[in-house]
Tab-separated table of C-alpha atoms and ligand atoms in Angstrom:
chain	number	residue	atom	x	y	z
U	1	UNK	CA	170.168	67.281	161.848
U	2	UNK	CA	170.062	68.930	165.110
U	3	UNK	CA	173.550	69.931	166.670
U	4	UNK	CA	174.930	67.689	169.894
U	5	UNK	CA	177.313	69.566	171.804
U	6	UNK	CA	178.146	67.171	173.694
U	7	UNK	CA	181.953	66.126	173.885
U	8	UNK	CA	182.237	62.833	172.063
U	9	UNK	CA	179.700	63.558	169.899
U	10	UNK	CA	179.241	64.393	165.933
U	11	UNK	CA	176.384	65.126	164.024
U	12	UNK	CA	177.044	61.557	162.030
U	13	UNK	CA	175.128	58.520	162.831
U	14	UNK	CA	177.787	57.132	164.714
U	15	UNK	CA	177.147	56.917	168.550
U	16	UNK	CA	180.218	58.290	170.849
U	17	UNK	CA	183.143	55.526	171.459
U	18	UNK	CA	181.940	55.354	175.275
U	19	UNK	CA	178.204	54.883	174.565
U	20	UNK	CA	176.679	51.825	175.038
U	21	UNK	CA	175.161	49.910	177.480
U	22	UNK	CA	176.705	50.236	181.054
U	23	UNK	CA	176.491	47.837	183.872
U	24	UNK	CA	179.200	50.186	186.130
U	25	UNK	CA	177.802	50.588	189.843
U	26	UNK	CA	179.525	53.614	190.768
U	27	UNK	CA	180.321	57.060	189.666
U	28	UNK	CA	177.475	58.271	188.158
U	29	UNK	CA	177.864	61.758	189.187
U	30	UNK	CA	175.236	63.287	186.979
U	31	UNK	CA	172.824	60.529	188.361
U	32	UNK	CA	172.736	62.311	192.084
U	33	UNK	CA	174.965	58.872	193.077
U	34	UNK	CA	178.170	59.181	194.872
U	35	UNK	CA	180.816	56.495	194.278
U	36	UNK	CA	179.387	54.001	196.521
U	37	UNK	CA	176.565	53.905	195.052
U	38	UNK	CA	174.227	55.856	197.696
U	39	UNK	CA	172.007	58.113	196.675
U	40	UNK	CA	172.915	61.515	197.363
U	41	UNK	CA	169.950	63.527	196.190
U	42	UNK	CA	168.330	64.608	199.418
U	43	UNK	CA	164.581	63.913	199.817
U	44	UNK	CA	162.607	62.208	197.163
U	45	UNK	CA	159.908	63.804	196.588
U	46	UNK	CA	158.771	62.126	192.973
U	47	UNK	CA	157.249	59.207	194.619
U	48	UNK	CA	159.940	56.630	192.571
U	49	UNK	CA	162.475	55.271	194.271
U	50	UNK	CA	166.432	56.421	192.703
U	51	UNK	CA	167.803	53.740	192.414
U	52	UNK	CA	170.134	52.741	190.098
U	53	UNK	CA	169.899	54.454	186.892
U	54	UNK	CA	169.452	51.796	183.763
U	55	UNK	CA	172.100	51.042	181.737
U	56	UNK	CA	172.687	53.985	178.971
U	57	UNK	CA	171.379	52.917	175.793
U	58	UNK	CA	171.737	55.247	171.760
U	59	UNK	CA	168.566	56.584	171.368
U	60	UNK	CA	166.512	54.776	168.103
U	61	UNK	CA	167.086	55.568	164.674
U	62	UNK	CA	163.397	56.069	164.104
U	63	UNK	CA	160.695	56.553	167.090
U	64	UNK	CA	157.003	55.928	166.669
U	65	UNK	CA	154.770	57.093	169.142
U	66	UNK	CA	151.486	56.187	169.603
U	67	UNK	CA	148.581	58.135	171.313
U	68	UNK	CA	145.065	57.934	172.730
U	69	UNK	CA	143.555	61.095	172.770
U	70	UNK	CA	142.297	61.246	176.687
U	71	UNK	CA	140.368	64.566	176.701
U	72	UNK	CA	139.341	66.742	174.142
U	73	UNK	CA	137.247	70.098	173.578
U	74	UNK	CA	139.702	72.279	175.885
U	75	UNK	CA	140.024	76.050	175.092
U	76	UNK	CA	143.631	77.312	175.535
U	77	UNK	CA	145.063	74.050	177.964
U	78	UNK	CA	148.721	74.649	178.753
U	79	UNK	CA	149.704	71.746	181.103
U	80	UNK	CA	148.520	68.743	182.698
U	81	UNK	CA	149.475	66.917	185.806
U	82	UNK	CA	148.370	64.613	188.315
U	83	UNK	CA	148.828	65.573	192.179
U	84	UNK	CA	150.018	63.430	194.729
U	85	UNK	CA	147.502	60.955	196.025
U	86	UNK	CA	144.908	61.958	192.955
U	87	UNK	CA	145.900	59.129	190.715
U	88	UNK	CA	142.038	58.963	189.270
U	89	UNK	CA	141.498	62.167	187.658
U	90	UNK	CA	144.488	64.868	185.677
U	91	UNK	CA	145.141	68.270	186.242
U	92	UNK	CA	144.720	70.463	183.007
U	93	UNK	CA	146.039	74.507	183.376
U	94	UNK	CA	143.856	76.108	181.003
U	95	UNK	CA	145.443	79.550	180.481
U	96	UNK	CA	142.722	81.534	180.554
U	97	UNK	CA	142.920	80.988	184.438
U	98	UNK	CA	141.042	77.916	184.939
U	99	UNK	CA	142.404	74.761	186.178
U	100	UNK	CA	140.578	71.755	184.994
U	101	UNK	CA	139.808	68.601	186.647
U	102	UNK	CA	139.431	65.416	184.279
U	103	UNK	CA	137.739	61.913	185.021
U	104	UNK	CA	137.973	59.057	182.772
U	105	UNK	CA	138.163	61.534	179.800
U	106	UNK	CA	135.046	63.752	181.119
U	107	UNK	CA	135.941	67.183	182.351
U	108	UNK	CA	133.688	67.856	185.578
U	109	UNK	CA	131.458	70.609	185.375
U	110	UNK	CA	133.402	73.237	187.770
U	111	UNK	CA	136.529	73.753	187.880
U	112	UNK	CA	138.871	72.896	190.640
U	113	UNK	CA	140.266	76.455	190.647
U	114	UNK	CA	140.619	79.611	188.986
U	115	UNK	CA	141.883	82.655	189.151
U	116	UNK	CA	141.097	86.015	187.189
U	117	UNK	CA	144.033	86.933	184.904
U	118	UNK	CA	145.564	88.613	181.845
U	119	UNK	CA	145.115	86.700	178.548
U	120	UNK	CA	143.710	87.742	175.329
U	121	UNK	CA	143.550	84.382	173.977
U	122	UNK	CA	145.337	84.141	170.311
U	123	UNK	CA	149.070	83.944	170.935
U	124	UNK	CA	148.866	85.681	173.971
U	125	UNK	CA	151.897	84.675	176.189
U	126	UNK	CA	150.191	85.853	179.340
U	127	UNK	CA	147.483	83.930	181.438
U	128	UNK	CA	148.076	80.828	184.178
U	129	UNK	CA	150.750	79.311	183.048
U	130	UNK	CA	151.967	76.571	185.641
U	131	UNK	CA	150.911	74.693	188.672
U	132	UNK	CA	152.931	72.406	191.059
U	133	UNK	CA	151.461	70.592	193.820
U	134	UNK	CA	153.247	70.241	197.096
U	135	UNK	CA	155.213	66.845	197.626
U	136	UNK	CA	152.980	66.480	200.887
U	137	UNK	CA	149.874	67.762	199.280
U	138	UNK	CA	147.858	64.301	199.508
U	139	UNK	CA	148.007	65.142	203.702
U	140	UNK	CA	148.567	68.632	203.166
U	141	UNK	CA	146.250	70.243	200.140
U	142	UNK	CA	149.038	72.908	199.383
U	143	UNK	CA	149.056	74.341	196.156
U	144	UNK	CA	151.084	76.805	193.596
U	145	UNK	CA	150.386	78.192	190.338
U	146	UNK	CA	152.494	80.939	188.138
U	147	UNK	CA	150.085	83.174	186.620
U	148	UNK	CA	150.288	86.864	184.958
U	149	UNK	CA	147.961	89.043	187.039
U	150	UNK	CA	145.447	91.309	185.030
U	151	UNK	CA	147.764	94.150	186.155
U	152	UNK	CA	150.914	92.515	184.099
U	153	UNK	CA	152.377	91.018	187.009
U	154	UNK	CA	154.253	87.654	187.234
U	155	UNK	CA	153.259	85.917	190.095
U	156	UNK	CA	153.559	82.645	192.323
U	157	UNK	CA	151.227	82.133	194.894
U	158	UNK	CA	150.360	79.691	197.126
U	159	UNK	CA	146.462	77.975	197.574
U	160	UNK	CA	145.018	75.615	199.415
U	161	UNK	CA	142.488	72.376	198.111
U	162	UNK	CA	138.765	72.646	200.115
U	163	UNK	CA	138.447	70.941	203.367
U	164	UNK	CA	135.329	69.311	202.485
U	165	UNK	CA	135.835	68.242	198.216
U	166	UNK	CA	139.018	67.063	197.237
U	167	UNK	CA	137.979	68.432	193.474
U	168	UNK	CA	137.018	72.103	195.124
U	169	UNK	CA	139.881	74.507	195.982
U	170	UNK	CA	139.663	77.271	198.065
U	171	UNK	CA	139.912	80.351	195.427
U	172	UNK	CA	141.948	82.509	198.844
U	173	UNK	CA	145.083	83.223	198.755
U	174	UNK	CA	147.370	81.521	201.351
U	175	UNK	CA	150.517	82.847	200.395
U	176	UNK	CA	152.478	85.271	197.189
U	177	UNK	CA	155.938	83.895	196.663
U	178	UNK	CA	156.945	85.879	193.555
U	179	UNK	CA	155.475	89.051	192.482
U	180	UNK	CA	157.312	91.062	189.635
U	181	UNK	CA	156.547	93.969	187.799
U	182	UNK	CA	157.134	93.287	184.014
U	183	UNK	CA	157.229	95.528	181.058
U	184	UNK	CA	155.937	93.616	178.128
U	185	UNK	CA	153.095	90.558	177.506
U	186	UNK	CA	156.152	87.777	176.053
U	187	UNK	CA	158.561	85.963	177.791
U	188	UNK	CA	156.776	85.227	181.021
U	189	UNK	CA	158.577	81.561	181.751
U	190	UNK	CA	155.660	80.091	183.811
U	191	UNK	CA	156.576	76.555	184.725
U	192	UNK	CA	157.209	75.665	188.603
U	193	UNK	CA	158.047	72.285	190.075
U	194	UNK	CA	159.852	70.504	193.290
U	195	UNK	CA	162.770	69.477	193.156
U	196	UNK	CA	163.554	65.934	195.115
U	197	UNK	CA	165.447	68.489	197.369
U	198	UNK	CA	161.597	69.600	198.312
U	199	UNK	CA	162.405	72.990	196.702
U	200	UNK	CA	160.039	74.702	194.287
U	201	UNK	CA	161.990	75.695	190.923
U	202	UNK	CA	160.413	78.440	189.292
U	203	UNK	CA	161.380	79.331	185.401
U	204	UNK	CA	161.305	83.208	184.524
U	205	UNK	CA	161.501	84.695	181.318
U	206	UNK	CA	163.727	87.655	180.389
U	207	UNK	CA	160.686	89.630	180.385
U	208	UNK	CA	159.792	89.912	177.189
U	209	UNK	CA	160.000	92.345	174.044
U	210	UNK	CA	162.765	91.137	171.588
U	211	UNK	CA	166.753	90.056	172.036
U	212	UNK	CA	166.230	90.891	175.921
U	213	UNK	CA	166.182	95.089	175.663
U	214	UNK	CA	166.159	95.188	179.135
U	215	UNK	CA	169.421	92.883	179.896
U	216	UNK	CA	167.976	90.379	182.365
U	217	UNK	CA	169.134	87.531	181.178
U	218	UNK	CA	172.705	88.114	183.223
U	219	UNK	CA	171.515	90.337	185.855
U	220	UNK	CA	171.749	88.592	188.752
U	221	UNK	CA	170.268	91.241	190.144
U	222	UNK	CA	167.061	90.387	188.806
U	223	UNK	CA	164.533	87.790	188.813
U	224	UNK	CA	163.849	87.588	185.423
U	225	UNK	CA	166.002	84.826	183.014
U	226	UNK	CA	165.974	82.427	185.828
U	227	UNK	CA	165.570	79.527	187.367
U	228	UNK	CA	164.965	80.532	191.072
U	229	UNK	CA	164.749	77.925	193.801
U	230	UNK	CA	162.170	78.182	196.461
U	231	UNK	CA	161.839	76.990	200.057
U	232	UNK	CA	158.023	77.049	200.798
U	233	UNK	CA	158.305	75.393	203.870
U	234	UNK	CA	160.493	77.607	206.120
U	235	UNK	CA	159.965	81.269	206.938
U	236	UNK	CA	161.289	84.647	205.519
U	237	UNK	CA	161.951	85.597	201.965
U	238	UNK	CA	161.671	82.265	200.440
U	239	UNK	CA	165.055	82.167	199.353
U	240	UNK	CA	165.544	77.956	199.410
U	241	UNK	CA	169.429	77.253	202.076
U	242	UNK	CA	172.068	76.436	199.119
U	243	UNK	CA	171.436	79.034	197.033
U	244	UNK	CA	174.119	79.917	195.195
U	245	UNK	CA	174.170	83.738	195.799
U	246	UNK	CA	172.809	84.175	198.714
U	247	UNK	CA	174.148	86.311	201.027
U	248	UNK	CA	176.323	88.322	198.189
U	249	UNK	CA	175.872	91.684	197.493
U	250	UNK	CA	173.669	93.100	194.419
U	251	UNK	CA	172.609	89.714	194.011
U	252	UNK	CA	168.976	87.888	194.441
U	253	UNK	CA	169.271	84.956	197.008
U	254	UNK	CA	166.461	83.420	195.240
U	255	UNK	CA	168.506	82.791	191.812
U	256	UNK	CA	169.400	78.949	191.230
U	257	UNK	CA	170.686	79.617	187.685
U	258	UNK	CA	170.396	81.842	184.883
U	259	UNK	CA	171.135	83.455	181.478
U	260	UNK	CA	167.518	81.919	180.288
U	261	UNK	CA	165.545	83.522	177.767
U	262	UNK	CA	162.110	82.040	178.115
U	263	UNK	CA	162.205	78.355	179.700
U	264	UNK	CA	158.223	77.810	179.351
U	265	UNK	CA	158.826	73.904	179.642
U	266	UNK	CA	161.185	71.964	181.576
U	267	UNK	CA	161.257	69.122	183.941
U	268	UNK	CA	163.279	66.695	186.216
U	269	UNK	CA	163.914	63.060	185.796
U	270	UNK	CA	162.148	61.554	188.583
U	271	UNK	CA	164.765	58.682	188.294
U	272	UNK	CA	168.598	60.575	188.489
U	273	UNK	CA	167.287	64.005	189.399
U	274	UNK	CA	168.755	65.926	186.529
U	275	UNK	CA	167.219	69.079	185.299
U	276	UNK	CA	165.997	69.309	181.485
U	277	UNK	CA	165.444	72.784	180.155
U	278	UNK	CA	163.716	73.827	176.852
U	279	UNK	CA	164.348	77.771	176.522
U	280	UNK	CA	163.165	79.112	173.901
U	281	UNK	CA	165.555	81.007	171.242
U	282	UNK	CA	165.057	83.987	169.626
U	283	UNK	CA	165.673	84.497	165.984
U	284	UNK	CA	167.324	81.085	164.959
U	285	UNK	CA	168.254	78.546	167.744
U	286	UNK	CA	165.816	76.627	170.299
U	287	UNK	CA	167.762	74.909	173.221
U	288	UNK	CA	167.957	72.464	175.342
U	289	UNK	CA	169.932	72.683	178.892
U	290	UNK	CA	170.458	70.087	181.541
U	291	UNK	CA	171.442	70.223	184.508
U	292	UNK	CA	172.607	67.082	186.382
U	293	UNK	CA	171.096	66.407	189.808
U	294	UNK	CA	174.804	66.872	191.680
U	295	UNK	CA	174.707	70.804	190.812
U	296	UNK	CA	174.888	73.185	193.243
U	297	UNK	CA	173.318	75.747	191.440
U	298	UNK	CA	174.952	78.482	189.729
U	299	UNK	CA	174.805	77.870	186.019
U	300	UNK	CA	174.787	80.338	183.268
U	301	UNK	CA	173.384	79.232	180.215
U	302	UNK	CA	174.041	81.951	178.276
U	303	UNK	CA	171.391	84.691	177.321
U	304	UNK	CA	171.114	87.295	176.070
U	305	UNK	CA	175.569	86.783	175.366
U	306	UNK	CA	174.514	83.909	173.188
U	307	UNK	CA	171.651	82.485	171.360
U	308	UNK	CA	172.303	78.403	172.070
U	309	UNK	CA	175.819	77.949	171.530
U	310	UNK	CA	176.047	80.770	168.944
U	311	UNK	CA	177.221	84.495	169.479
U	312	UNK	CA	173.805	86.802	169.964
U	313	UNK	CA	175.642	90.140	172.124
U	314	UNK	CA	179.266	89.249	172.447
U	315	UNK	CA	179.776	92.287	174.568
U	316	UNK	CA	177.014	90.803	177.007
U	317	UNK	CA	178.998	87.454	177.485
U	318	UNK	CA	181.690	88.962	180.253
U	319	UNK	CA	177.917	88.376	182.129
U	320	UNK	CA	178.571	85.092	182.192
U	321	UNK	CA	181.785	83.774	182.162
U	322	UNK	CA	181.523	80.396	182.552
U	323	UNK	CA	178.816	79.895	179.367
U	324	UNK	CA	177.007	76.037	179.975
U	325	UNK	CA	176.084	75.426	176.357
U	326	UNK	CA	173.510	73.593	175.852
U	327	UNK	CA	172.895	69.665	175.155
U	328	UNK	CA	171.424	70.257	172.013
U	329	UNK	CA	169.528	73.063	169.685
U	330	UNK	CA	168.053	73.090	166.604
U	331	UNK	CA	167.315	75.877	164.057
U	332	UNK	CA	164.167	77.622	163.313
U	333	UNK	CA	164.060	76.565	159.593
U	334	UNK	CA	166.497	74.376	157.695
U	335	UNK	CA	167.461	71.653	160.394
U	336	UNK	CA	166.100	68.857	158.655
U	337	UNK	CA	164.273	66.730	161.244
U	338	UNK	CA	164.736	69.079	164.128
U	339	UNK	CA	163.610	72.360	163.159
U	340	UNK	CA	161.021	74.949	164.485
U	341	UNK	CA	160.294	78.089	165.708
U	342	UNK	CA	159.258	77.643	169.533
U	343	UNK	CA	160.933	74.678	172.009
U	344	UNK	CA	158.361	73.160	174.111
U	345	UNK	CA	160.129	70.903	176.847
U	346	UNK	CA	158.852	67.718	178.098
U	347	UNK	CA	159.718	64.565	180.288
U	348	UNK	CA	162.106	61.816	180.772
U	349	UNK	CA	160.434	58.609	180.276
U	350	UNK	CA	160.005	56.574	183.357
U	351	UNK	CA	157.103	54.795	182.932
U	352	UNK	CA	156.313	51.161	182.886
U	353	UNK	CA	154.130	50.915	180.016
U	354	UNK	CA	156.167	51.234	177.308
U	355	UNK	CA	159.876	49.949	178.448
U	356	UNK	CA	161.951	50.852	175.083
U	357	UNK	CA	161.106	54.442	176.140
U	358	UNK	CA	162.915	53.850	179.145
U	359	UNK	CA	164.964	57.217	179.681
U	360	UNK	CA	164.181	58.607	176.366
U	361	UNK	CA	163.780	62.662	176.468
U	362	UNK	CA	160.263	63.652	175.188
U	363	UNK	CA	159.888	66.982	174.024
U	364	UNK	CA	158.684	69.064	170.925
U	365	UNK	CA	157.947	72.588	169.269
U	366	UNK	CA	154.641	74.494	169.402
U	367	UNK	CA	154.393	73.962	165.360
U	368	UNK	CA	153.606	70.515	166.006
U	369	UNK	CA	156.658	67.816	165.595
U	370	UNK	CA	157.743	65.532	168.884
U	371	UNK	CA	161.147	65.127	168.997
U	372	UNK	CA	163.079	62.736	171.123
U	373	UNK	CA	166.934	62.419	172.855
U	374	UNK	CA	168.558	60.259	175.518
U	375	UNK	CA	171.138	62.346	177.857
U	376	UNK	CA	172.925	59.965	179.872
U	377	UNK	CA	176.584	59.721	181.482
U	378	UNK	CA	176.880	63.004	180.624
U	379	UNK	CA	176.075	62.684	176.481
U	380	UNK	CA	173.856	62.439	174.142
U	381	UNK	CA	173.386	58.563	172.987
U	382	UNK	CA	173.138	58.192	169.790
U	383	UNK	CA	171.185	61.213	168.179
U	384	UNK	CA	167.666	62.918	168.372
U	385	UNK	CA	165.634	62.420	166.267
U	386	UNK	CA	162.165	63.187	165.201
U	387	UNK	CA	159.142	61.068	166.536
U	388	UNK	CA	156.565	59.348	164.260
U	389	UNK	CA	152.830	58.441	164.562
U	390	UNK	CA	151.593	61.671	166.505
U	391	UNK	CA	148.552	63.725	165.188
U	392	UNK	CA	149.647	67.503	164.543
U	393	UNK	CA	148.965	69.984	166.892
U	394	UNK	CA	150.118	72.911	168.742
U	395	UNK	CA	152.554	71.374	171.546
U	396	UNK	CA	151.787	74.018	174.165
U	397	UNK	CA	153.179	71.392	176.768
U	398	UNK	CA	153.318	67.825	177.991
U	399	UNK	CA	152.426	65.941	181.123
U	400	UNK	CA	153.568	63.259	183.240
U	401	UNK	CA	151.427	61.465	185.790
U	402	UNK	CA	151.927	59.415	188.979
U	403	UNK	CA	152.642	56.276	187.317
U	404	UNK	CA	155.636	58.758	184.855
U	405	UNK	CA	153.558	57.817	181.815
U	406	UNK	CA	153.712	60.820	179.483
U	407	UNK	CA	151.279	63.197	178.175
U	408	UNK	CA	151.130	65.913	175.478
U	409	UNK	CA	149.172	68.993	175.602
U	410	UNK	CA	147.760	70.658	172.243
U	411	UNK	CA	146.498	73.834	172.801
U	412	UNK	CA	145.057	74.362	169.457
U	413	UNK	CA	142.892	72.112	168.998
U	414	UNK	CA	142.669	71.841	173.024
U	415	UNK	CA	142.960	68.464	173.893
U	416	UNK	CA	145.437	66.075	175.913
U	417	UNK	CA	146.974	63.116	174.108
U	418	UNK	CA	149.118	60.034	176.073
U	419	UNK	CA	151.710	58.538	175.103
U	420	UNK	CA	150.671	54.142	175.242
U	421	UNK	CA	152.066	51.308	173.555
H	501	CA	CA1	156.874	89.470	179.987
């Protein structure tokens, strides 16, 4: 069974002495709520009201999933979405630079956007990899995407939906937020997303190669092995107010946190705010980090010192001296039902459709399996487990939509699955 690292809790069936349901109003730090109850997270941009948080509950024994395939014959898709205001049609990144636009399960015959850049198809780690819509974008029509340029490149840049057709962008470039250099094809992170603080997030990989040659991972004097934090809204050098390093010398205001090795996936709860991240291992141990909505940035979870919670370059680790270890890993081969070779993150479950999902963490690994946890009052509940009822594929992502009902992504074959009940 996968390892939970969180205090209180074994790797037997029995749920931590505390778990349980809760009915306590106050103190629920790692919801974003301060002891009186008032929310505390800033704007909310998710379009779901924080309220209280439900009551924590052990995740199930056993989980089965169903799913209604919702569009099929995609060629490499590597995320879906909905954007604010668009709650008839999806979103779907294809990474061969293309993003899609999907009505009642029919693809329409342009594309909304593209872009020209480096992918060779196969297991190419390169191509356009994420896309985050502005929190105002119904009024607004701003745009970003992460994408590899042909020249190597990791960039985030800024576009703009046409004036005239809401399904048309404009294929101009308003503004580049992030341009890097990089010195191999792997590693490239590629997801971006706002925060309720109105902040883009953007996840960078270590830059590729193998057990992070060029140290990045703890170099806060580089962009790569981060999560930076964005302010697209002000002026300057995007660096978003807050940031933990700004203003300090040899290091990159734009860093959030860091010691990641390749978070391609991650996501917050539109409910309490908190921060899941999938980052992919190297050798032997996948991860998953969260970060509760009350952080103030700062976090170092560990890479290239450690490979999840386990020793990977012990003389690295003086990088990070105060190591956050992660919620939960599982090994590449041997874990029983959590086991694989490549973390894909998903969602928190806030939908309405299926209520026993009700915070349940959705996630998976690109050989196929769906695997499920519930993080809550700072602990896992109960223990994850491994999801039933869900045709194989390779889990290049998931989804979530307007409404938070869930969606997962199989790049190969290239389709989009959702999660009903
Ligand atoms: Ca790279």
């Amino acid at each position: 069974l996968v390892l939970l690292m969180a205090a209180g809790c074994g790797d037997d069936a029995t749920p931590p002495a505390d778990s349980g349901p809760r009915r306590d109003t106050g103190g629920r730090d790692a919801a974003g709520m301060d002891a009186d109850g008032v929310d505390s997270g800033g704007t909310d941009s998710g379009g779901v009201d924080a309220g209280e948080p439900p009551a924590c509950e052990p995740a199930p024994a056993d989980l089965a999933l169903n799913t209604m395939e919702v569009v099929s014959g995609l060629a490499d898709p590597v995320y879906v979405t909905q954007a604010p205001g668009r709650n008839d049609v999806l979103f779907i990144v294809e990474q061969n630079g293309e993003i899609l636009i999907a009505r009642d399960g029919t693809v329409l015959p342009e594309p909304f956007f593209s872009i020209d850049v480096a992918f060779d198809g196969g297991n190419d780690e390169r191509g356009l990899l994420g896309l985050a819509f502005h929190p105002d974008y119904d009024a607004n029509g701003r745009f970003f995407i992460y994408y590899i340029a042909p020249s190597g490149d990791n960039r985030v840049a800024e576009y703009a939906r046409s004036a005239g057709d809401e399904d048309r962008a404009n294929m101009t470039e308003v503004a580049r937020l992030y341009d890097e250099e990089d010195f191999a094809g792997n590693h490239n992170g590629g997801m971006i997303a706002f925060g309720r603080d109105g902040y883009l997030y953007v996840g960078t990989g270590d830059g590729g190669g193998g057990g992070d040659p060029g140290m990045t991972g703890l170099d806060l004097n580089h962009p790569f092995g981060k999560m930076l934090r964005l302010d697209v809204d002000g002026s300057g050098n995007y660096a978003a107010p807050g940031n933990p390093f700004m203003g300090m010398a040899g290091r990159l205001a734009t860093i959030w946190s860091y010691g990641l090795r390749n978070p391609w996936r991650w996501s917050f709860d539109r409910l309490t705010g908190d921060m899941y991240i999938a980052d992919v291992g190297q050798d032997e141990w996948e991860e998953v980090d969260v970060q509760p909505a009350a952080s103030t940035g700062g976090e170092c979870y560990g890479w290239s010192g450690w490979e999840g919670t386990h020793d990977f370059a012990p003389a690295r680790q003086a990088g990070c001296p105060e190591h956050v270890e992660p919620i939960a890993e599982y090994p590449h081969s041997g874990g029983g039902e959590l086991e694989g070779p490549s973390i894909t993150g998903g969602y928190v479950y806030r939908g309405s459709a299926i209520p026993s999902l009700q915070g349940t963490y959705i996630f998976g690994d690109i050989s196929g399996p769906i695997y499920y946890l519930r993080w809550c009052d700072g602990a896992i509940q109960g223990e994850a487990g491994r999801a039933s009822g869900v045709p194989m594929g390779q889990v290049s992502s998931f989804g979530e939509d307007n409404a938070g009902e869930i969606y997962i992504v199989h790049r190969n074959p290239g389709r989009i699955l959702k999660i009903v009940p």
